[in-house]
PDB file of C-alpha atoms in Angstrom:
ATOM      1  CA  MET A   1      -7.051 -12.508  -9.109  1.00  0.00           C
ATOM      2  CA  ALA A   2      -4.055 -10.265  -8.456  1.00  0.00           C
ATOM      3  CA  SER A   3      -1.724 -10.369 -11.428  1.00  0.00           C
ATOM      4  CA  ALA A   4       1.391  -8.250 -11.828  1.00  0.00           C
ATOM      5  CA  PRO A   5       1.381  -5.287 -14.247  1.00  0.00           C
ATOM      6  CA  ALA A   6       2.607  -6.124 -17.723  1.00  0.00           C
ATOM      7  CA  ASN A   7       5.227  -3.349 -17.753  1.00  0.00           C
ATOM      8  CA  THR A   8       6.765  -4.658 -14.494  1.00  0.00           C
ATOM      9  CA  LEU A   9       6.786  -1.140 -13.039  1.00  0.00           C
ATOM     10  CA  PRO A  10       5.188  -0.745  -9.598  1.00  0.00           C
ATOM     11  CA  ILE A  11       1.719   0.789  -9.509  1.00  0.00           C
ATOM     12  CA  PHE A  12       1.548   4.553 -10.123  1.00  0.00           C
ATOM     13  CA  TYR A  13       4.868   4.613 -12.000  1.00  0.00           C
ATOM     14  CA  ASN A  14       4.793   5.206 -15.767  1.00  0.00           C
ATOM     15  CA  ASP A  15       8.572   5.396 -16.204  1.00  0.00           C
ATOM     16  CA  LEU A  16      11.753   5.624 -14.133  1.00  0.00           C
ATOM     17  CA  LEU A  17      14.876   7.739 -14.622  1.00  0.00           C
ATOM     18  CA  PRO A  18      17.931   7.823 -12.343  1.00  0.00           C
ATOM     19  CA  LEU A  19      18.429  11.268 -10.836  1.00  0.00           C
ATOM     20  CA  SER A  20      21.562  12.819 -12.372  1.00  0.00           C
ATOM     21  CA  SER A  21      23.550  15.880 -11.299  1.00  0.00           C
ATOM     22  CA  VAL A  22      24.336  16.395 -14.990  1.00  0.00           C
ATOM     23  CA  ASP A  23      20.999  15.826 -16.702  1.00  0.00           C
ATOM     24  CA  HIS A  24      18.837  17.232 -13.911  1.00  0.00           C
ATOM     25  CA  VAL A  25      21.042  19.905 -12.368  1.00  0.00           C
ATOM     26  CA  ASP A  26      18.372  22.579 -12.908  1.00  0.00           C
ATOM     27  CA  TYR A  27      15.432  20.429 -11.830  1.00  0.00           C
ATOM     28  CA  LYS A  28      13.172  21.504  -9.007  1.00  0.00           C
ATOM     29  CA  VAL A  29      10.333  20.030  -6.995  1.00  0.00           C
ATOM     30  CA  ARG A  30       7.057  21.885  -6.750  1.00  0.00           C
ATOM     31  CA  GLN A  31       4.121  21.173  -4.499  1.00  0.00           C
ATOM     32  CA  VAL A  32       1.113  19.417  -5.993  1.00  0.00           C
ATOM     33  CA  GLU A  33      -2.309  19.625  -4.410  1.00  0.00           C
ATOM     34  CA  SER A  34      -3.734  16.338  -5.618  1.00  0.00           C
ATOM     35  CA  ALA A  35      -2.867  12.760  -6.556  1.00  0.00           C
ATOM     36  CA  PRO A  36      -4.997  11.860  -9.610  1.00  0.00           C
ATOM     37  CA  PHE A  37      -3.233   8.501  -9.866  1.00  0.00           C
ATOM     38  CA  LEU A  38      -4.847   7.498  -6.565  1.00  0.00           C
ATOM     39  CA  THR A  39      -8.484   8.094  -7.536  1.00  0.00           C
ATOM     40  CA  THR A  40      -9.051   4.622  -8.995  1.00  0.00           C
ATOM     41  CA  GLN A  41      -6.617   2.664  -6.794  1.00  0.00           C
ATOM     42  CA  HIS A  42      -8.550   0.822  -4.115  1.00  0.00           C
ATOM     43  CA  ALA A  43      -5.665  -1.178  -2.578  1.00  0.00           C
ATOM     44  CA  VAL A  44      -2.215   0.239  -1.786  1.00  0.00           C
ATOM     45  CA  PRO A  45       0.865  -1.611  -0.462  1.00  0.00           C
ATOM     46  CA  LEU A  46       1.501  -1.050   3.232  1.00  0.00           C
ATOM     47  CA  THR A  47       4.515  -1.752   5.446  1.00  0.00           C
ATOM     48  CA  ILE A  48       4.226  -3.193   8.934  1.00  0.00           C
ATOM     49  CA  ASP A  49       5.654   0.046  10.340  1.00  0.00           C
ATOM     50  CA  GLU A  50       2.339   1.655   9.343  1.00  0.00           C
ATOM     51  CA  PHE A  51      -0.108  -0.942  10.675  1.00  0.00           C
ATOM     52  CA  VAL A  52      -0.904   0.768  13.988  1.00  0.00           C
ATOM     53  CA  SER A  53      -1.571   4.166  12.394  1.00  0.00           C
ATOM     54  CA  ALA A  54      -3.365   2.838   9.304  1.00  0.00           C
ATOM     55  CA  GLN A  55      -5.737   0.435  11.098  1.00  0.00           C
ATOM     56  CA  ARG A  56      -7.751   3.358  12.497  1.00  0.00           C
ATOM     57  CA  PHE A  57      -8.815   4.452   9.007  1.00  0.00           C
ATOM     58  CA  ALA A  58      -9.107   1.460   6.683  1.00  0.00           C
ATOM     59  CA  PRO A  59      -8.923  -2.349   6.597  1.00  0.00           C
ATOM     60  CA  ILE A  60      -5.532  -4.000   6.270  1.00  0.00           C
ATOM     61  CA  ILE A  61      -5.614  -7.155   4.172  1.00  0.00           C
ATOM     62  CA  PHE A  62      -3.091  -9.380   2.381  1.00  0.00           C
ATOM     63  CA  SER A  63      -3.019  -9.919  -1.372  1.00  0.00           C
ATOM     64  CA  SER A  64      -3.830 -13.382  -2.679  1.00  0.00           C
ATOM     65  CA  GLY A  65      -1.191 -15.703  -4.093  1.00  0.00           C
ATOM     66  CA  ASP A  66       2.101 -17.064  -2.825  1.00  0.00           C
ATOM     67  CA  ASP A  67       3.810 -13.655  -2.624  1.00  0.00           C
ATOM     68  CA  SER A  68       1.300 -11.926  -0.380  1.00  0.00           C
ATOM     69  CA  VAL A  69       1.855  -8.309   0.607  1.00  0.00           C
ATOM     70  CA  PRO A  70      -0.107  -6.222   3.118  1.00  0.00           C
ATOM     71  CA  LEU A  71      -2.523  -3.778   1.488  1.00  0.00           C
ATOM     72  CA  LEU A  72      -4.509  -0.842   2.811  1.00  0.00           C
ATOM     73  CA  LEU A  73      -8.007  -1.250   1.423  1.00  0.00           C
ATOM     74  CA  MET A  74      -9.186   2.247   0.437  1.00  0.00           C
ATOM     75  CA  GLY A  75     -12.256   0.891  -1.357  1.00  0.00           C
ATOM     76  CA  LEU A  76     -13.960  -2.498  -1.593  1.00  0.00           C
ATOM     77  CA  ASN A  77     -14.546  -2.489  -5.335  1.00  0.00           C
ATOM     78  CA  GLU A  78     -12.001  -2.156  -8.102  1.00  0.00           C
ATOM     79  CA  GLY A  79     -11.596   1.437  -9.252  1.00  0.00           C
ATOM     80  CA  VAL A  80     -13.083   2.945  -6.076  1.00  0.00           C
ATOM     81  CA  ASN A  81     -11.134   4.972  -3.512  1.00  0.00           C
ATOM     82  CA  ILE A  82     -13.434   6.574  -0.940  1.00  0.00           C
ATOM     83  CA  PHE A  83     -10.731   8.754   0.600  1.00  0.00           C
ATOM     84  CA  VAL A  84     -10.063  10.996  -2.406  1.00  0.00           C
ATOM     85  CA  ASP A  85     -12.355  12.932  -4.719  1.00  0.00           C
ATOM     86  CA  ASP A  86     -12.361  12.748  -8.517  1.00  0.00           C
ATOM     87  CA  GLU A  87      -9.359  15.125  -8.674  1.00  0.00           C
ATOM     88  CA  GLY A  88      -7.304  13.113  -6.229  1.00  0.00           C
ATOM     89  CA  LYS A  89      -7.698  15.443  -3.246  1.00  0.00           C
ATOM     90  CA  LEU A  90      -8.312  14.020   0.219  1.00  0.00           C
ATOM     91  CA  ARG A  91     -11.956  14.177   1.273  1.00  0.00           C
ATOM     92  CA  GLY A  92     -11.104  14.326   4.968  1.00  0.00           C
ATOM     93  CA  PRO A  93      -9.063  12.498   7.627  1.00  0.00           C
ATOM     94  CA  ALA A  94      -7.212   9.543   6.136  1.00  0.00           C
ATOM     95  CA  TYR A  95      -4.015   7.564   6.370  1.00  0.00           C
ATOM     96  CA  VAL A  96      -1.864   8.024   3.275  1.00  0.00           C
ATOM     97  CA  PRO A  97       0.531   5.055   2.948  1.00  0.00           C
ATOM     98  CA  ALA A  98       4.250   5.713   2.641  1.00  0.00           C
ATOM     99  CA  TYR A  99       4.054   3.982  -0.741  1.00  0.00           C
ATOM    100  CA  VAL A 100       1.944   6.899  -1.957  1.00  0.00           C
ATOM    101  CA  ARG A 101       3.987   9.569  -0.185  1.00  0.00           C
ATOM    102  CA  ARG A 102       7.145   8.186  -1.778  1.00  0.00           C
ATOM    103  CA  TYR A 103       5.877   8.765  -5.322  1.00  0.00           C
ATOM    104  CA  PRO A 104       7.357   9.892  -7.743  1.00  0.00           C
ATOM    105  CA  TRP A 105      10.602   8.714  -6.136  1.00  0.00           C
ATOM    106  CA  MET A 106      11.951   5.241  -5.505  1.00  0.00           C
ATOM    107  CA  LEU A 107      15.220   3.345  -5.176  1.00  0.00           C
ATOM    108  CA  ALA A 108      15.865   0.950  -8.039  1.00  0.00           C
ATOM    109  CA  LYS A 109      18.629  -1.185  -9.534  1.00  0.00           C
ATOM    110  CA  LEU A 110      20.083   0.297 -12.701  1.00  0.00           C
ATOM    111  CA  ARG A 111      21.593  -3.036 -13.735  1.00  0.00           C
ATOM    112  CA  PRO A 112      20.235  -6.535 -13.055  1.00  0.00           C
ATOM    113  CA  ASP A 113      23.715  -7.773 -12.088  1.00  0.00           C
ATOM    114  CA  SER A 114      24.179  -5.079  -9.429  1.00  0.00           C
ATOM    115  CA  GLU A 115      22.801  -4.892  -5.903  1.00  0.00           C
ATOM    116  CA  GLU A 116      23.319  -1.123  -5.782  1.00  0.00           C
ATOM    117  CA  LEU A 117      20.158   0.966  -5.602  1.00  0.00           C
ATOM    118  CA  SER A 118      19.962   4.408  -7.172  1.00  0.00           C
ATOM    119  CA  LEU A 119      17.519   7.220  -6.524  1.00  0.00           C
ATOM    120  CA  CYS A 120      15.102   7.353  -9.439  1.00  0.00           C
ATOM    121  CA  PHE A 121      11.954   9.289 -10.287  1.00  0.00           C
ATOM    122  CA  ASP A 122       8.993   9.115 -12.613  1.00  0.00           C
ATOM    123  CA  PRO A 123       9.584  11.812 -15.269  1.00  0.00           C
ATOM    124  CA  THR A 124       5.859  11.949 -16.072  1.00  0.00           C
ATOM    125  CA  SER A 125       5.112  13.376 -12.629  1.00  0.00           C
ATOM    126  CA  PRO A 126       4.084  17.044 -12.601  1.00  0.00           C
ATOM    127  CA  ALA A 127       5.989  17.504  -9.344  1.00  0.00           C
ATOM    128  CA  ILE A 128       9.505  17.319 -10.829  1.00  0.00           C
ATOM    129  CA  GLY A 129      10.987  19.295 -13.719  1.00  0.00           C
ATOM    130  CA  ALA A 130      12.982  22.303 -14.902  1.00  0.00           C
ATOM    131  CA  PHE A 131      10.606  24.787 -13.305  1.00  0.00           C
ATOM    132  CA  ASP A 132      11.213  28.471 -12.627  1.00  0.00           C
ATOM    133  CA  GLU A 133       9.906  28.045  -9.088  1.00  0.00           C
ATOM    134  CA  GLY A 134      10.250  25.282  -6.541  1.00  0.00           C
ATOM    135  CA  GLN A 135      12.871  23.640  -4.350  1.00  0.00           C
ATOM    136  CA  ALA A 136      16.145  22.830  -6.079  1.00  0.00           C
ATOM    137  CA  LEU A 137      17.319  19.229  -6.242  1.00  0.00           C
ATOM    138  CA  PHE A 138      20.950  20.296  -6.624  1.00  0.00           C
ATOM    139  CA  GLU A 139      22.958  23.166  -5.181  1.00  0.00           C
ATOM    140  CA  ASP A 140      26.437  23.860  -6.541  1.00  0.00           C
ATOM    141  CA  GLY A 141      26.246  20.550  -8.384  1.00  0.00           C
ATOM    142  CA  LYS A 142      25.596  18.571  -5.195  1.00  0.00           C
ATOM    143  CA  PRO A 143      22.378  17.045  -3.847  1.00  0.00           C
ATOM    144  CA  SER A 144      20.400  19.633  -1.897  1.00  0.00           C
ATOM    145  CA  ASP A 145      19.027  19.071   1.596  1.00  0.00           C
ATOM    146  CA  LEU A 146      15.707  18.240  -0.063  1.00  0.00           C
ATOM    147  CA  THR A 147      17.262  15.520  -2.197  1.00  0.00           C
ATOM    148  CA  GLN A 148      19.099  14.071   0.781  1.00  0.00           C
ATOM    149  CA  GLY A 149      15.814  13.986   2.684  1.00  0.00           C
ATOM    150  CA  VAL A 150      14.101  12.200  -0.210  1.00  0.00           C
ATOM    151  CA  LEU A 151      16.925   9.662  -0.328  1.00  0.00           C
ATOM    152  CA  LYS A 152      16.635   9.033   3.416  1.00  0.00           C
ATOM    153  CA  PHE A 153      12.862   8.537   3.137  1.00  0.00           C
ATOM    154  CA  CYS A 154      13.318   6.031   0.299  1.00  0.00           C
ATOM    155  CA  GLU A 155      16.029   4.168   2.213  1.00  0.00           C
ATOM    156  CA  ASP A 156      13.798   3.941   5.294  1.00  0.00           C
ATOM    157  CA  PHE A 157      10.971   2.695   3.093  1.00  0.00           C
ATOM    158  CA  GLU A 158      13.136  -0.077   1.627  1.00  0.00           C
ATOM    159  CA  GLN A 159      14.122  -1.199   5.115  1.00  0.00           C
ATOM    160  CA  ALA A 160      10.480  -1.228   6.206  1.00  0.00           C
ATOM    161  CA  ALA A 161       9.573  -3.201   3.086  1.00  0.00           C
ATOM    162  CA  ALA A 162      12.247  -5.779   3.957  1.00  0.00           C
ATOM    163  CA  ARG A 163      10.836  -6.132   7.493  1.00  0.00           C
ATOM    164  CA  THR A 164       7.378  -6.498   5.997  1.00  0.00           C
ATOM    165  CA  GLY A 165       8.540  -9.287   3.714  1.00  0.00           C
ATOM    166  CA  GLN A 166       9.980 -11.168   6.685  1.00  0.00           C
ATOM    167  CA  PHE A 167       6.739 -10.664   8.625  1.00  0.00           C
ATOM    168  CA  VAL A 168       4.704 -12.252   5.823  1.00  0.00           C
ATOM    169  CA  ARG A 169       7.173 -15.135   5.499  1.00  0.00           C
ATOM    170  CA  ASP A 170       6.825 -15.802   9.230  1.00  0.00           C
ATOM    171  CA  LEU A 171       3.032 -15.818   8.889  1.00  0.00           C
ATOM    172  CA  ARG A 172       3.262 -18.351   6.068  1.00  0.00           C
ATOM    173  CA  GLU A 173       5.648 -20.574   8.018  1.00  0.00           C
ATOM    174  CA  MET A 174       3.152 -20.701  10.875  1.00  0.00           C
ATOM    175  CA  ASP A 175       0.304 -21.236   8.402  1.00  0.00           C
ATOM    176  CA  LEU A 176      -1.598 -18.268   9.811  1.00  0.00           C
ATOM    177  CA  LEU A 177      -2.824 -16.842   6.491  1.00  0.00           C
ATOM    178  CA  MET A 178      -6.067 -18.031   4.963  1.00  0.00           C
ATOM    179  CA  ASP A 179      -8.345 -16.983   2.100  1.00  0.00           C
ATOM    180  CA  GLY A 180     -10.596 -14.197   3.302  1.00  0.00           C
ATOM    181  CA  GLU A 181     -14.278 -13.583   2.811  1.00  0.00           C
ATOM    182  CA  VAL A 182     -16.501 -10.732   3.971  1.00  0.00           C
ATOM    183  CA  SER A 183     -20.285 -10.801   3.661  1.00  0.00           C
ATOM    184  CA  ILE A 184     -22.229  -7.539   3.984  1.00  0.00           C
ATOM    185  CA  GLN A 185     -26.016  -7.618   4.203  1.00  0.00           C
ATOM    186  CA  THR A 186     -27.814  -4.420   3.218  1.00  0.00           C
ATOM    187  CA  PRO A 187     -31.420  -3.250   2.700  1.00  0.00           C
ATOM    188  CA  ILE A 188     -30.707  -2.582  -0.998  1.00  0.00           C
ATOM    189  CA  ALA A 189     -30.409  -6.261  -1.901  1.00  0.00           C
ATOM    190  CA  GLU A 190     -31.928  -9.530  -0.773  1.00  0.00           C
ATOM    191  CA  GLN A 191     -28.604 -11.353  -1.044  1.00  0.00           C
ATOM    192  CA  PRO A 192     -25.492 -10.163   0.834  1.00  0.00           C
ATOM    193  CA  PHE A 193     -22.553  -8.623  -1.015  1.00  0.00           C
ATOM    194  CA  VAL A 194     -19.653 -11.054  -0.692  1.00  0.00           C
ATOM    195  CA  TYR A 195     -16.041  -9.970  -1.110  1.00  0.00           C
ATOM    196  CA  ARG A 196     -13.263 -12.480  -1.692  1.00  0.00           C
ATOM    197  CA  GLY A 197      -9.889 -12.521  -3.414  1.00  0.00           C
ATOM    198  CA  PHE A 198      -7.724 -11.542  -0.445  1.00  0.00           C
ATOM    199  CA  ARG A 199      -6.009 -13.191   2.503  1.00  0.00           C
ATOM    200  CA  MET A 200      -6.300 -12.613   6.234  1.00  0.00           C
ATOM    201  CA  ILE A 201      -5.117 -14.021   9.559  1.00  0.00           C
ATOM    202  CA  ASN A 202      -6.791 -17.244  10.608  1.00  0.00           C
ATOM    203  CA  GLU A 203      -7.954 -16.433  14.147  1.00  0.00           C
ATOM    204  CA  GLU A 204      -8.645 -20.073  14.993  1.00  0.00           C
ATOM    205  CA  LYS A 205      -5.073 -21.091  14.174  1.00  0.00           C
ATOM    206  CA  LEU A 206      -3.802 -18.042  16.042  1.00  0.00           C
ATOM    207  CA  ARG A 207      -5.637 -19.205  19.180  1.00  0.00           C
ATOM    208  CA  ASP A 208      -4.255 -22.731  18.742  1.00  0.00           C
ATOM    209  CA  LEU A 209      -0.594 -21.702  18.573  1.00  0.00           C
ATOM    210  CA  ARG A 210       1.706 -23.547  20.939  1.00  0.00           C
ATOM    211  CA  GLY A 211       2.988 -21.626  23.938  1.00  0.00           C
ATOM    212  CA  ASP A 212       6.510 -21.320  22.523  1.00  0.00           C
ATOM    213  CA  GLN A 213       5.154 -20.000  19.199  1.00  0.00           C
ATOM    214  CA  LEU A 214       2.925 -17.473  20.915  1.00  0.00           C
ATOM    215  CA  ARG A 215       5.806 -16.338  23.093  1.00  0.00           C
ATOM    216  CA  LYS A 216       7.987 -15.888  20.001  1.00  0.00           C
ATOM    217  CA  ILE A 217       5.536 -13.699  18.070  1.00  0.00           C
ATOM    218  CA  ASN A 218       4.887 -11.666  21.218  1.00  0.00           C
ATOM    219  CA  GLN A 219       8.571 -11.057  21.837  1.00  0.00           C
ATOM    220  CA  ASN A 220       9.451 -10.238  18.222  1.00  0.00           C
ATOM    221  CA  GLY A 221       6.618  -7.724  17.872  1.00  0.00           C
ATOM    222  CA  MET A 222       4.423  -9.694  15.470  1.00  0.00           C
ATOM    223  CA  LEU A 223       1.446 -10.083  17.799  1.00  0.00           C
ATOM    224  CA  PRO A 224       0.465  -6.371  17.946  1.00  0.00           C
ATOM    225  CA  LEU A 225       0.705  -6.220  14.144  1.00  0.00           C
ATOM    226  CA  ILE A 226      -1.545  -9.248  13.802  1.00  0.00           C
ATOM    227  CA  TYR A 227      -4.172  -7.697  16.033  1.00  0.00           C
ATOM    228  CA  ALA A 228      -3.921  -4.346  14.241  1.00  0.00           C
ATOM    229  CA  HIS A 229      -4.803  -6.223  11.047  1.00  0.00           C
ATOM    230  CA  LEU A 230      -7.667  -8.115  12.691  1.00  0.00           C
ATOM    231  CA  PHE A 231      -9.124  -5.008  14.354  1.00  0.00           C
ATOM    232  CA  SER A 232      -8.974  -3.100  11.058  1.00  0.00           C
ATOM    233  CA  LEU A 233     -11.253  -5.623   9.350  1.00  0.00           C
ATOM    234  CA  GLN A 234     -14.146  -4.177  11.349  1.00  0.00           C
ATOM    235  CA  LEU A 235     -13.946  -1.166   9.012  1.00  0.00           C
ATOM    236  CA  MET A 236     -15.068  -3.198   5.984  1.00  0.00           C
ATOM    237  CA  ARG A 237     -18.696  -2.173   6.488  1.00  0.00           C
ATOM    238  CA  ASP A 238     -17.685   1.476   7.006  1.00  0.00           C
ATOM    239  CA  ILE A 239     -15.873   1.467   3.650  1.00  0.00           C
ATOM    240  CA  PHE A 240     -18.880  -0.187   2.008  1.00  0.00           C
ATOM    241  CA  GLU A 241     -21.296   2.386   3.428  1.00  0.00           C
ATOM    242  CA  ALA A 242     -19.009   5.239   2.368  1.00  0.00           C
ATOM    243  CA  GLN A 243     -19.057   3.869  -1.186  1.00  0.00           C
ATOM    244  CA  ILE A 244     -22.854   3.836  -1.114  1.00  0.00           C
ATOM    245  CA  GLY A 245     -22.900   7.389   0.221  1.00  0.00           C
ATOM    246  CA  GLN A 246     -20.650   8.552  -2.623  1.00  0.00           C
ATOM    247  CA  GLY A 247     -22.750   6.808  -5.219  1.00  0.00           C
ATOM    248  CA  LYS A 248     -19.973   4.319  -5.924  1.00  0.00           C
ATOM    249  CA  GLY A 249     -21.480   1.242  -4.320  1.00  0.00           C
ATOM    250  CA  PRO A 250     -21.845  -2.079  -6.131  1.00  0.00           C
ATOM    251  CA  ILE A 251     -25.025  -2.766  -8.037  1.00  0.00           C
ATOM    252  CA  ALA A 252     -27.450  -5.169  -6.402  1.00  0.00           C
ATOM    253  CA  LEU A 253     -26.411  -8.511  -7.881  1.00  0.00           C
ATOM    254  CA  PRO A 254     -26.771 -11.972  -6.352  1.00  0.00           C
ATOM    255  CA  ALA A 255     -23.942 -12.761  -3.972  1.00  0.00           C
ATOM    256  CA  ALA A 256     -22.528 -15.466  -6.224  1.00  0.00           C
ATOM    257  CA  THR A 257     -21.935 -12.977  -9.037  1.00  0.00           C
ATOM    258  CA  GLU A 258     -20.696 -10.037  -6.998  1.00  0.00           C
ATOM    259  CA  PRO A 259     -17.132  -9.178  -8.111  1.00  0.00           C
ATOM    260  CA  ALA A 260     -14.359  -9.695  -5.616  1.00  0.00           C
ATOM    261  CA  PRO A 261     -12.035  -6.757  -4.898  1.00  0.00           C
ATOM    262  CA  GLU A 262      -8.923  -6.880  -7.047  1.00  0.00           C
ATOM    263  CA  ALA A 263      -5.588  -6.512  -5.259  1.00  0.00           C
ATOM    264  CA  VAL A 264      -2.128  -5.519  -6.393  1.00  0.00           C
ATOM    265  CA  THR A 265       0.620  -8.089  -6.099  1.00  0.00           C
ATOM    266  CA  GLU A 266       3.926  -6.274  -6.322  1.00  0.00           C
ATOM    267  CA  ALA A 267       5.655  -5.920  -2.988  1.00  0.00           C
ATOM    268  CA  ALA A 268       6.115  -2.422  -1.683  1.00  0.00           C
ATOM    269  CA  GLY A 269       9.374  -1.090  -2.978  1.00  0.00           C
ATOM    270  CA  ALA A 270       9.726  -3.787  -5.636  1.00  0.00           C
TER     271      ALA A 270
END
């Protein structure tokens, strides 16, 4: 499970162009009321800066494989997102990950041999273009306040993504990640629905940490993040029941054949 997209672009992005004061001098940003690209995305990359806020709304899991990334689970089954309707509008209170709020922007390398990141955008987005109305990206040939704000948001996101990568590496070094499994028993089926294909914190190993290890993860801020993840897993059943309520629940198959939730693998900001 969890294979990278063939086009190597992060999820949601169809193409990337570097923002240019020459080619895009008359471009503007207009407000969009929906995010259709989110309707069938059930797992979205999450940074550790968002754990405390996000854990109140949806489970936080880790993708499978060696390069695990934290994911906000917005649906248990592939293609299901309970927080948005069929048009991509929010159904109600929800946490929208920074990964989603960043779109259609991102910082990217223009050349493989360069470490410099440039502000790029997805030209297929309906939010950016040479519109008659909207907020200008350039004023007098220079980046507008809006563009500078977008750049700052993307820079902050990259820094958060780097901290997130270090957090996951620390978890692996302490061998705290394990393959996850959630079993949900319901009246609609004799056998429970079993979800696999993700990783989670091993609570037994967490309890068995040496005193110096426990002190380290408490002092460096990892411990609250770990518990935010563990507490959020209690929302698995809530997500399942919301799927049933929306008519998007899994069909009643034996547990052994129930599909595991797919998960994206690219790191946030990759």
